[in-house]
Amino acid sequence: MVKKKWIASVGMTTMLVGSVLAGCSGSDEKASSNGGGNGEKVEITLAGWGGNPSEQKLLKQTLADFEEKHPNIDVKHEVISEQYMDVLKTRLIGGEGPDVFYLDALEAPALIDTGVVEPLDDYVTEDFDLKDFEKPMLEAFQVDGKTYGFPKDYSTLALFYNKKMFKEAGVEVPKTWEELREVSKALTKDGVYGFGVAPELARLYHIAQATGGEVVKDDQANFASDKVVNALQPIIDQHNEDKTSAQASEVGANWGGEMFGQEKAAMVIEGNWAIPFLADTFPDVDYGTAELPTINGEKGTMAYTVGYVMNAASEKKEASWELISYLTGKEGMETWTSKGFALPTRKSVAEKLGYDKDELRGALVAGAPYATVWAEGKNLPIIMNNFNNQFIAAFLGDRPLDEALKEAQEQANSEIQ
């Protein structure tokens, strides 16, 4: 996952029109595992968004390894750098979609619902080892018992804490949310906040549901329910009553990792993407990571994942599957995640690369089995936008949380209907 696509491409647009497949042929070039029958070269197109130079280099190496092992398949890699989903949908509608493409879990339900994504179950063989995937990440691309994609990487969230500040304040790393709120009081001083918050649904979803509420119910917004409001109220109270938390913009930073690196917050909740950022930009900050504090005795975190999927209208399905199975197989995934920019969705690869025992990434890997994936039905992008628009008003103390979320829910559901 890429910087600022920090939250796995949050904010992409929603669904395709129902006529997407009109006029598209489902004919399939019956290629061999090397690409084409009769030894002919097959070119397939892989589309995705861009990454930093190091990530691009890793992907280039992974694709080169694939082509070496599959000499009859050439992969044309296309980078869609702006408005990825809008461009992709336009191409799919026009019958010019790529054979294989990235699909964010957030956008997956709506796109799968249109029928443009090929179910992959019939392609899977036993040696592909489905059980090796972290279950929540795999389930993000499954609908009605069918699998439409395989997750290429992921990140959960962990608590990043400043070791020096904790030592000076004489406090321990909080293990519960109540402890986090108390510890924040001791850490807030001299222009430093105890806790840096990202007040948006993509970061707060698991907290919102921690007391039994449902943010989304029957594909409608449900975040104004009492259980959700009560679960989120402590986030508001810590900011407005305790005054021991702040969002990044309140201290002149662009996001939580920068706020933490500038040592304007003693704790933040961030993902794997923050680790290389801090190493490159703030190498002198001495910090650790831990699993997120529990709520009501239960562990919880968010997970953001992206899958490789196949265009249902592709005429080169067998070759496309060879690419998907390599990129999400153990060998290809090891190469792609070898530098730690993204975490492998296969447990065996995480263990082989040592991420499960890694001093900084171990907490992120530990959260994978119980994570809530940022994906919930085809209307989540609409629900998210309306939540964020009103939640920030409550966070800043401009209006009560229940009132803000009620208005946001009504607006979201009117847009959905």
PDB file of C-alpha atoms in Angstrom, residues 47-226:
ATOM      1  CA  ALA A  47      -3.241  -2.111 -14.220  1.00  0.00           C
ATOM      2  CA  GLY A  48      -2.706  -0.510 -10.847  1.00  0.00           C
ATOM      3  CA  TRP A  49      -1.862   2.767  -9.178  1.00  0.00           C
ATOM      4  CA  GLY A  50       1.691   3.942  -8.697  1.00  0.00           C
ATOM      5  CA  GLY A  51       3.954   3.580  -5.698  1.00  0.00           C
ATOM      6  CA  ASN A  52       7.189   5.039  -4.478  1.00  0.00           C
ATOM      7  CA  PRO A  53      10.327   4.186  -6.492  1.00  0.00           C
ATOM      8  CA  SER A  54      11.283   1.339  -4.160  1.00  0.00           C
ATOM      9  CA  GLU A  55       7.855  -0.262  -4.492  1.00  0.00           C
ATOM     10  CA  GLN A  56       7.898   0.146  -8.254  1.00  0.00           C
ATOM     11  CA  LYS A  57      11.290  -1.541  -8.371  1.00  0.00           C
ATOM     12  CA  LEU A  58       9.990  -4.490  -6.343  1.00  0.00           C
ATOM     13  CA  LEU A  59       6.960  -4.920  -8.584  1.00  0.00           C
ATOM     14  CA  LYS A  60       9.131  -4.708 -11.692  1.00  0.00           C
ATOM     15  CA  GLN A  61      11.355  -7.444 -10.268  1.00  0.00           C
ATOM     16  CA  THR A  62       8.362  -9.622  -9.393  1.00  0.00           C
ATOM     17  CA  LEU A  63       6.940  -9.274 -12.905  1.00  0.00           C
ATOM     18  CA  ALA A  64      10.331 -10.013 -14.448  1.00  0.00           C
ATOM     19  CA  ASP A  65      10.570 -13.201 -12.384  1.00  0.00           C
ATOM     20  CA  PHE A  66       7.093 -14.199 -13.557  1.00  0.00           C
ATOM     21  CA  GLU A  67       7.951 -13.659 -17.219  1.00  0.00           C
ATOM     22  CA  GLU A  68      11.141 -15.681 -16.828  1.00  0.00           C
ATOM     23  CA  LYS A  69       9.133 -18.605 -15.470  1.00  0.00           C
ATOM     24  CA  HIS A  70       6.371 -18.104 -18.083  1.00  0.00           C
ATOM     25  CA  PRO A  71       8.260 -17.302 -21.300  1.00  0.00           C
ATOM     26  CA  ASN A  72       5.104 -17.293 -23.415  1.00  0.00           C
ATOM     27  CA  ILE A  73       3.414 -14.576 -21.340  1.00  0.00           C
ATOM     28  CA  ASP A  74       4.357 -10.916 -21.573  1.00  0.00           C
ATOM     29  CA  VAL A  75       2.936  -8.555 -18.945  1.00  0.00           C
ATOM     30  CA  LYS A  76       2.192  -4.976 -19.922  1.00  0.00           C
ATOM     31  CA  HIS A  77       2.131  -2.972 -16.713  1.00  0.00           C
ATOM     32  CA  GLU A  78      -0.009   0.162 -16.789  1.00  0.00           C
ATOM     33  CA  VAL A  79       0.059   2.732 -13.999  1.00  0.00           C
ATOM     34  CA  ILE A  80      -3.085   4.809 -13.480  1.00  0.00           C
ATOM     35  CA  SER A  81      -1.748   7.594 -11.318  1.00  0.00           C
ATOM     36  CA  GLU A  82      -4.860   9.755 -10.854  1.00  0.00           C
ATOM     37  CA  GLN A  83      -8.525   8.927 -10.151  1.00  0.00           C
ATOM     38  CA  TYR A  84      -7.785   5.235 -10.419  1.00  0.00           C
ATOM     39  CA  MET A  85     -11.290   3.831 -10.019  1.00  0.00           C
ATOM     40  CA  ASP A  86     -12.908   6.405 -12.294  1.00  0.00           C
ATOM     41  CA  VAL A  87     -10.417   5.692 -15.069  1.00  0.00           C
ATOM     42  CA  LEU A  88     -10.679   1.948 -14.561  1.00  0.00           C
ATOM     43  CA  LYS A  89     -14.473   1.951 -14.686  1.00  0.00           C
ATOM     44  CA  THR A  90     -14.495   4.066 -17.830  1.00  0.00           C
ATOM     45  CA  ARG A  91     -12.160   1.608 -19.517  1.00  0.00           C
ATOM     46  CA  LEU A  92     -14.235  -1.360 -18.400  1.00  0.00           C
ATOM     47  CA  ILE A  93     -17.412   0.258 -19.699  1.00  0.00           C
ATOM     48  CA  GLY A  94     -15.694   0.926 -23.011  1.00  0.00           C
ATOM     49  CA  GLY A  95     -14.537  -2.663 -23.380  1.00  0.00           C
ATOM     50  CA  GLU A  96     -10.892  -1.658 -22.979  1.00  0.00           C
ATOM     51  CA  GLY A  97     -10.315  -2.822 -19.433  1.00  0.00           C
ATOM     52  CA  PRO A  98      -7.072  -4.506 -18.353  1.00  0.00           C
ATOM     53  CA  ASP A  99      -6.908  -8.279 -17.959  1.00  0.00           C
ATOM     54  CA  VAL A 100      -5.770  -8.045 -14.326  1.00  0.00           C
ATOM     55  CA  PHE A 101      -6.039  -5.061 -12.002  1.00  0.00           C
ATOM     56  CA  TYR A 102      -5.752  -3.852  -8.437  1.00  0.00           C
ATOM     57  CA  LEU A 103      -9.005  -3.666  -6.502  1.00  0.00           C
ATOM     58  CA  ASP A 104      -9.219  -2.064  -3.084  1.00  0.00           C
ATOM     59  CA  ALA A 105     -11.368  -3.982  -0.600  1.00  0.00           C
ATOM     60  CA  LEU A 106     -13.407  -0.803  -0.037  1.00  0.00           C
ATOM     61  CA  GLU A 107     -14.447  -0.742  -3.691  1.00  0.00           C
ATOM     62  CA  ALA A 108     -14.720  -4.502  -4.192  1.00  0.00           C
ATOM     63  CA  PRO A 109     -18.398  -5.109  -3.275  1.00  0.00           C
ATOM     64  CA  ALA A 110     -19.752  -2.466  -5.662  1.00  0.00           C
ATOM     65  CA  LEU A 111     -17.550  -3.508  -8.571  1.00  0.00           C
ATOM     66  CA  ILE A 112     -18.188  -7.223  -8.048  1.00  0.00           C
ATOM     67  CA  ASP A 113     -21.929  -6.482  -8.009  1.00  0.00           C
ATOM     68  CA  THR A 114     -21.744  -5.204 -11.597  1.00  0.00           C
ATOM     69  CA  GLY A 115     -20.462  -8.540 -12.919  1.00  0.00           C
ATOM     70  CA  VAL A 116     -17.223  -7.205 -14.391  1.00  0.00           C
ATOM     71  CA  VAL A 117     -14.990  -9.222 -12.041  1.00  0.00           C
ATOM     72  CA  GLU A 118     -14.302 -12.865 -12.835  1.00  0.00           C
ATOM     73  CA  PRO A 119     -14.931 -15.469 -10.083  1.00  0.00           C
ATOM     74  CA  LEU A 120     -11.661 -17.311  -9.501  1.00  0.00           C
ATOM     75  CA  ASP A 121     -12.737 -20.450  -7.631  1.00  0.00           C
ATOM     76  CA  ASP A 122     -12.605 -22.703 -10.700  1.00  0.00           C
ATOM     77  CA  TYR A 123      -8.999 -21.705 -11.370  1.00  0.00           C
ATOM     78  CA  VAL A 124      -7.703 -22.539  -7.900  1.00  0.00           C
ATOM     79  CA  THR A 125      -5.781 -25.777  -7.346  1.00  0.00           C
ATOM     80  CA  GLU A 126      -4.936 -27.409  -4.041  1.00  0.00           C
ATOM     81  CA  ASP A 127      -1.285 -26.368  -4.159  1.00  0.00           C
ATOM     82  CA  PHE A 128      -2.333 -22.700  -4.206  1.00  0.00           C
ATOM     83  CA  ASP A 129      -2.944 -23.210  -0.459  1.00  0.00           C
ATOM     84  CA  LEU A 130      -5.926 -21.019   0.370  1.00  0.00           C
ATOM     85  CA  LYS A 131      -5.557 -21.706   4.099  1.00  0.00           C
ATOM     86  CA  ASP A 132      -2.251 -19.846   4.074  1.00  0.00           C
ATOM     87  CA  PHE A 133      -3.985 -16.482   3.599  1.00  0.00           C
ATOM     88  CA  GLU A 134      -4.913 -14.335   6.570  1.00  0.00           C
ATOM     89  CA  LYS A 135      -8.629 -15.089   6.713  1.00  0.00           C
ATOM     90  CA  PRO A 136     -10.049 -11.541   7.037  1.00  0.00           C
ATOM     91  CA  MET A 137      -8.068 -10.363   4.000  1.00  0.00           C
ATOM     92  CA  LEU A 138      -9.257 -13.262   1.864  1.00  0.00           C
ATOM     93  CA  GLU A 139     -12.874 -12.843   2.929  1.00  0.00           C
ATOM     94  CA  ALA A 140     -12.789  -9.216   1.769  1.00  0.00           C
ATOM     95  CA  PHE A 141     -12.923 -10.487  -1.822  1.00  0.00           C
ATOM     96  CA  GLN A 142     -15.540 -13.181  -1.304  1.00  0.00           C
ATOM     97  CA  VAL A 143     -19.229 -12.616  -2.054  1.00  0.00           C
ATOM     98  CA  ASP A 144     -22.003 -15.206  -1.757  1.00  0.00           C
ATOM     99  CA  GLY A 145     -19.533 -18.054  -1.465  1.00  0.00           C
ATOM    100  CA  LYS A 146     -17.451 -17.036  -4.489  1.00  0.00           C
ATOM    101  CA  THR A 147     -13.920 -15.656  -4.492  1.00  0.00           C
ATOM    102  CA  TYR A 148     -13.289 -12.741  -6.840  1.00  0.00           C
ATOM    103  CA  GLY A 149      -9.752 -11.789  -5.925  1.00  0.00           C
ATOM    104  CA  PHE A 150      -6.743 -12.614  -3.806  1.00  0.00           C
ATOM    105  CA  PRO A 151      -5.159 -10.036  -1.483  1.00  0.00           C
ATOM    106  CA  LYS A 152      -1.686  -8.961  -2.509  1.00  0.00           C
ATOM    107  CA  ASP A 153      -0.761  -7.228   0.749  1.00  0.00           C
ATOM    108  CA  TYR A 154      -2.268  -5.438   3.729  1.00  0.00           C
ATOM    109  CA  SER A 155      -1.688  -3.373   6.796  1.00  0.00           C
ATOM    110  CA  THR A 156      -3.430  -3.373  10.132  1.00  0.00           C
ATOM    111  CA  LEU A 157      -3.165  -0.569  12.678  1.00  0.00           C
ATOM    112  CA  ALA A 158      -0.892  -0.543  15.711  1.00  0.00           C
ATOM    113  CA  LEU A 159      -0.137   1.857  18.533  1.00  0.00           C
ATOM    114  CA  PHE A 160       3.070   3.808  17.859  1.00  0.00           C
ATOM    115  CA  TYR A 161       4.541   5.234  21.061  1.00  0.00           C
ATOM    116  CA  ASN A 162       7.502   7.490  21.811  1.00  0.00           C
ATOM    117  CA  LYS A 163       9.820   5.603  24.157  1.00  0.00           C
ATOM    118  CA  LYS A 164      11.577   8.704  25.483  1.00  0.00           C
ATOM    119  CA  MET A 165       8.323  10.474  26.343  1.00  0.00           C
ATOM    120  CA  PHE A 166       6.944   7.388  28.042  1.00  0.00           C
ATOM    121  CA  LYS A 167      10.089   7.010  30.132  1.00  0.00           C
ATOM    122  CA  GLU A 168      10.093  10.667  31.173  1.00  0.00           C
ATOM    123  CA  ALA A 169       6.406  10.509  32.146  1.00  0.00           C
ATOM    124  CA  GLY A 170       6.924   7.245  34.028  1.00  0.00           C
ATOM    125  CA  VAL A 171       4.019   5.484  32.300  1.00  0.00           C
ATOM    126  CA  GLU A 172       3.555   2.099  30.677  1.00  0.00           C
ATOM    127  CA  VAL A 173       2.220   1.288  27.231  1.00  0.00           C
ATOM    128  CA  PRO A 174      -1.594   1.187  27.598  1.00  0.00           C
ATOM    129  CA  LYS A 175      -3.293  -2.151  27.126  1.00  0.00           C
ATOM    130  CA  THR A 176      -6.898  -0.896  27.354  1.00  0.00           C
ATOM    131  CA  TRP A 177      -8.622   2.167  25.921  1.00  0.00           C
ATOM    132  CA  GLU A 178      -9.254   3.457  29.444  1.00  0.00           C
ATOM    133  CA  GLU A 179      -5.526   3.220  30.140  1.00  0.00           C
ATOM    134  CA  LEU A 180      -4.757   5.081  26.915  1.00  0.00           C
ATOM    135  CA  ARG A 181      -6.940   7.964  28.003  1.00  0.00           C
ATOM    136  CA  GLU A 182      -5.276   8.126  31.432  1.00  0.00           C
ATOM    137  CA  VAL A 183      -1.749   7.777  30.065  1.00  0.00           C
ATOM    138  CA  SER A 184      -2.478  10.589  27.610  1.00  0.00           C
ATOM    139  CA  LYS A 185      -2.973  12.984  30.528  1.00  0.00           C
ATOM    140  CA  ALA A 186       0.531  12.330  31.833  1.00  0.00           C
ATOM    141  CA  LEU A 187       2.029  12.650  28.351  1.00  0.00           C
ATOM    142  CA  THR A 188       0.322  15.936  27.425  1.00  0.00           C
ATOM    143  CA  LYS A 189       2.633  18.847  28.242  1.00  0.00           C
ATOM    144  CA  ASP A 190       4.889  21.472  26.691  1.00  0.00           C
ATOM    145  CA  GLY A 191       2.944  21.583  23.437  1.00  0.00           C
ATOM    146  CA  VAL A 192       2.900  17.805  23.056  1.00  0.00           C
ATOM    147  CA  TYR A 193      -0.364  15.885  22.993  1.00  0.00           C
ATOM    148  CA  GLY A 194      -0.637  12.457  24.529  1.00  0.00           C
ATOM    149  CA  PHE A 195      -2.537  11.046  21.582  1.00  0.00           C
ATOM    150  CA  GLY A 196      -2.768  11.924  17.895  1.00  0.00           C
ATOM    151  CA  VAL A 197      -6.149  11.073  16.369  1.00  0.00           C
ATOM    152  CA  ALA A 198      -7.309  10.496  12.796  1.00  0.00           C
ATOM    153  CA  PRO A 199     -11.016  11.444  13.136  1.00  0.00           C
ATOM    154  CA  GLU A 200     -12.385   9.476  10.187  1.00  0.00           C
ATOM    155  CA  LEU A 201     -14.444   6.335   9.767  1.00  0.00           C
ATOM    156  CA  ALA A 202     -11.691   4.294   8.132  1.00  0.00           C
ATOM    157  CA  ARG A 203      -9.699   4.532  11.368  1.00  0.00           C
ATOM    158  CA  LEU A 204     -12.590   4.395  13.830  1.00  0.00           C
ATOM    159  CA  TYR A 205     -14.798   1.701  12.315  1.00  0.00           C
ATOM    160  CA  HIS A 206     -13.771  -1.098  14.687  1.00  0.00           C
ATOM    161  CA  ILE A 207     -14.138   1.239  17.674  1.00  0.00           C
ATOM    162  CA  ALA A 208     -17.604   2.284  16.518  1.00  0.00           C
ATOM    163  CA  GLN A 209     -18.709  -1.354  16.546  1.00  0.00           C
ATOM    164  CA  ALA A 210     -16.856  -2.377  19.704  1.00  0.00           C
ATOM    165  CA  THR A 211     -19.951  -2.258  21.952  1.00  0.00           C
ATOM    166  CA  GLY A 212     -22.191  -4.235  19.616  1.00  0.00           C
ATOM    167  CA  GLY A 213     -23.374  -1.522  17.254  1.00  0.00           C
ATOM    168  CA  GLU A 214     -23.396  -1.728  13.469  1.00  0.00           C
ATOM    169  CA  VAL A 215     -22.098   1.132  11.353  1.00  0.00           C
ATOM    170  CA  VAL A 216     -23.705  -0.406   8.252  1.00  0.00           C
ATOM    171  CA  LYS A 217     -26.919  -2.413   8.381  1.00  0.00           C
ATOM    172  CA  ASP A 218     -28.687  -3.839   5.344  1.00  0.00           C
ATOM    173  CA  ASP A 219     -26.372  -1.749   3.147  1.00  0.00           C
ATOM    174  CA  GLN A 220     -27.629   1.445   4.832  1.00  0.00           C
ATOM    175  CA  ALA A 221     -25.900   3.835   7.214  1.00  0.00           C
ATOM    176  CA  ASN A 222     -26.618   2.934  10.833  1.00  0.00           C
ATOM    177  CA  PHE A 223     -23.957   4.914  12.667  1.00  0.00           C
ATOM    178  CA  ALA A 224     -26.414   7.167  14.505  1.00  0.00           C
ATOM    179  CA  SER A 225     -27.559   4.246  16.660  1.00  0.00           C
ATOM    180  CA  ASP A 226     -27.038   4.638  20.398  1.00  0.00           C
TER     181      ASP A 226
END
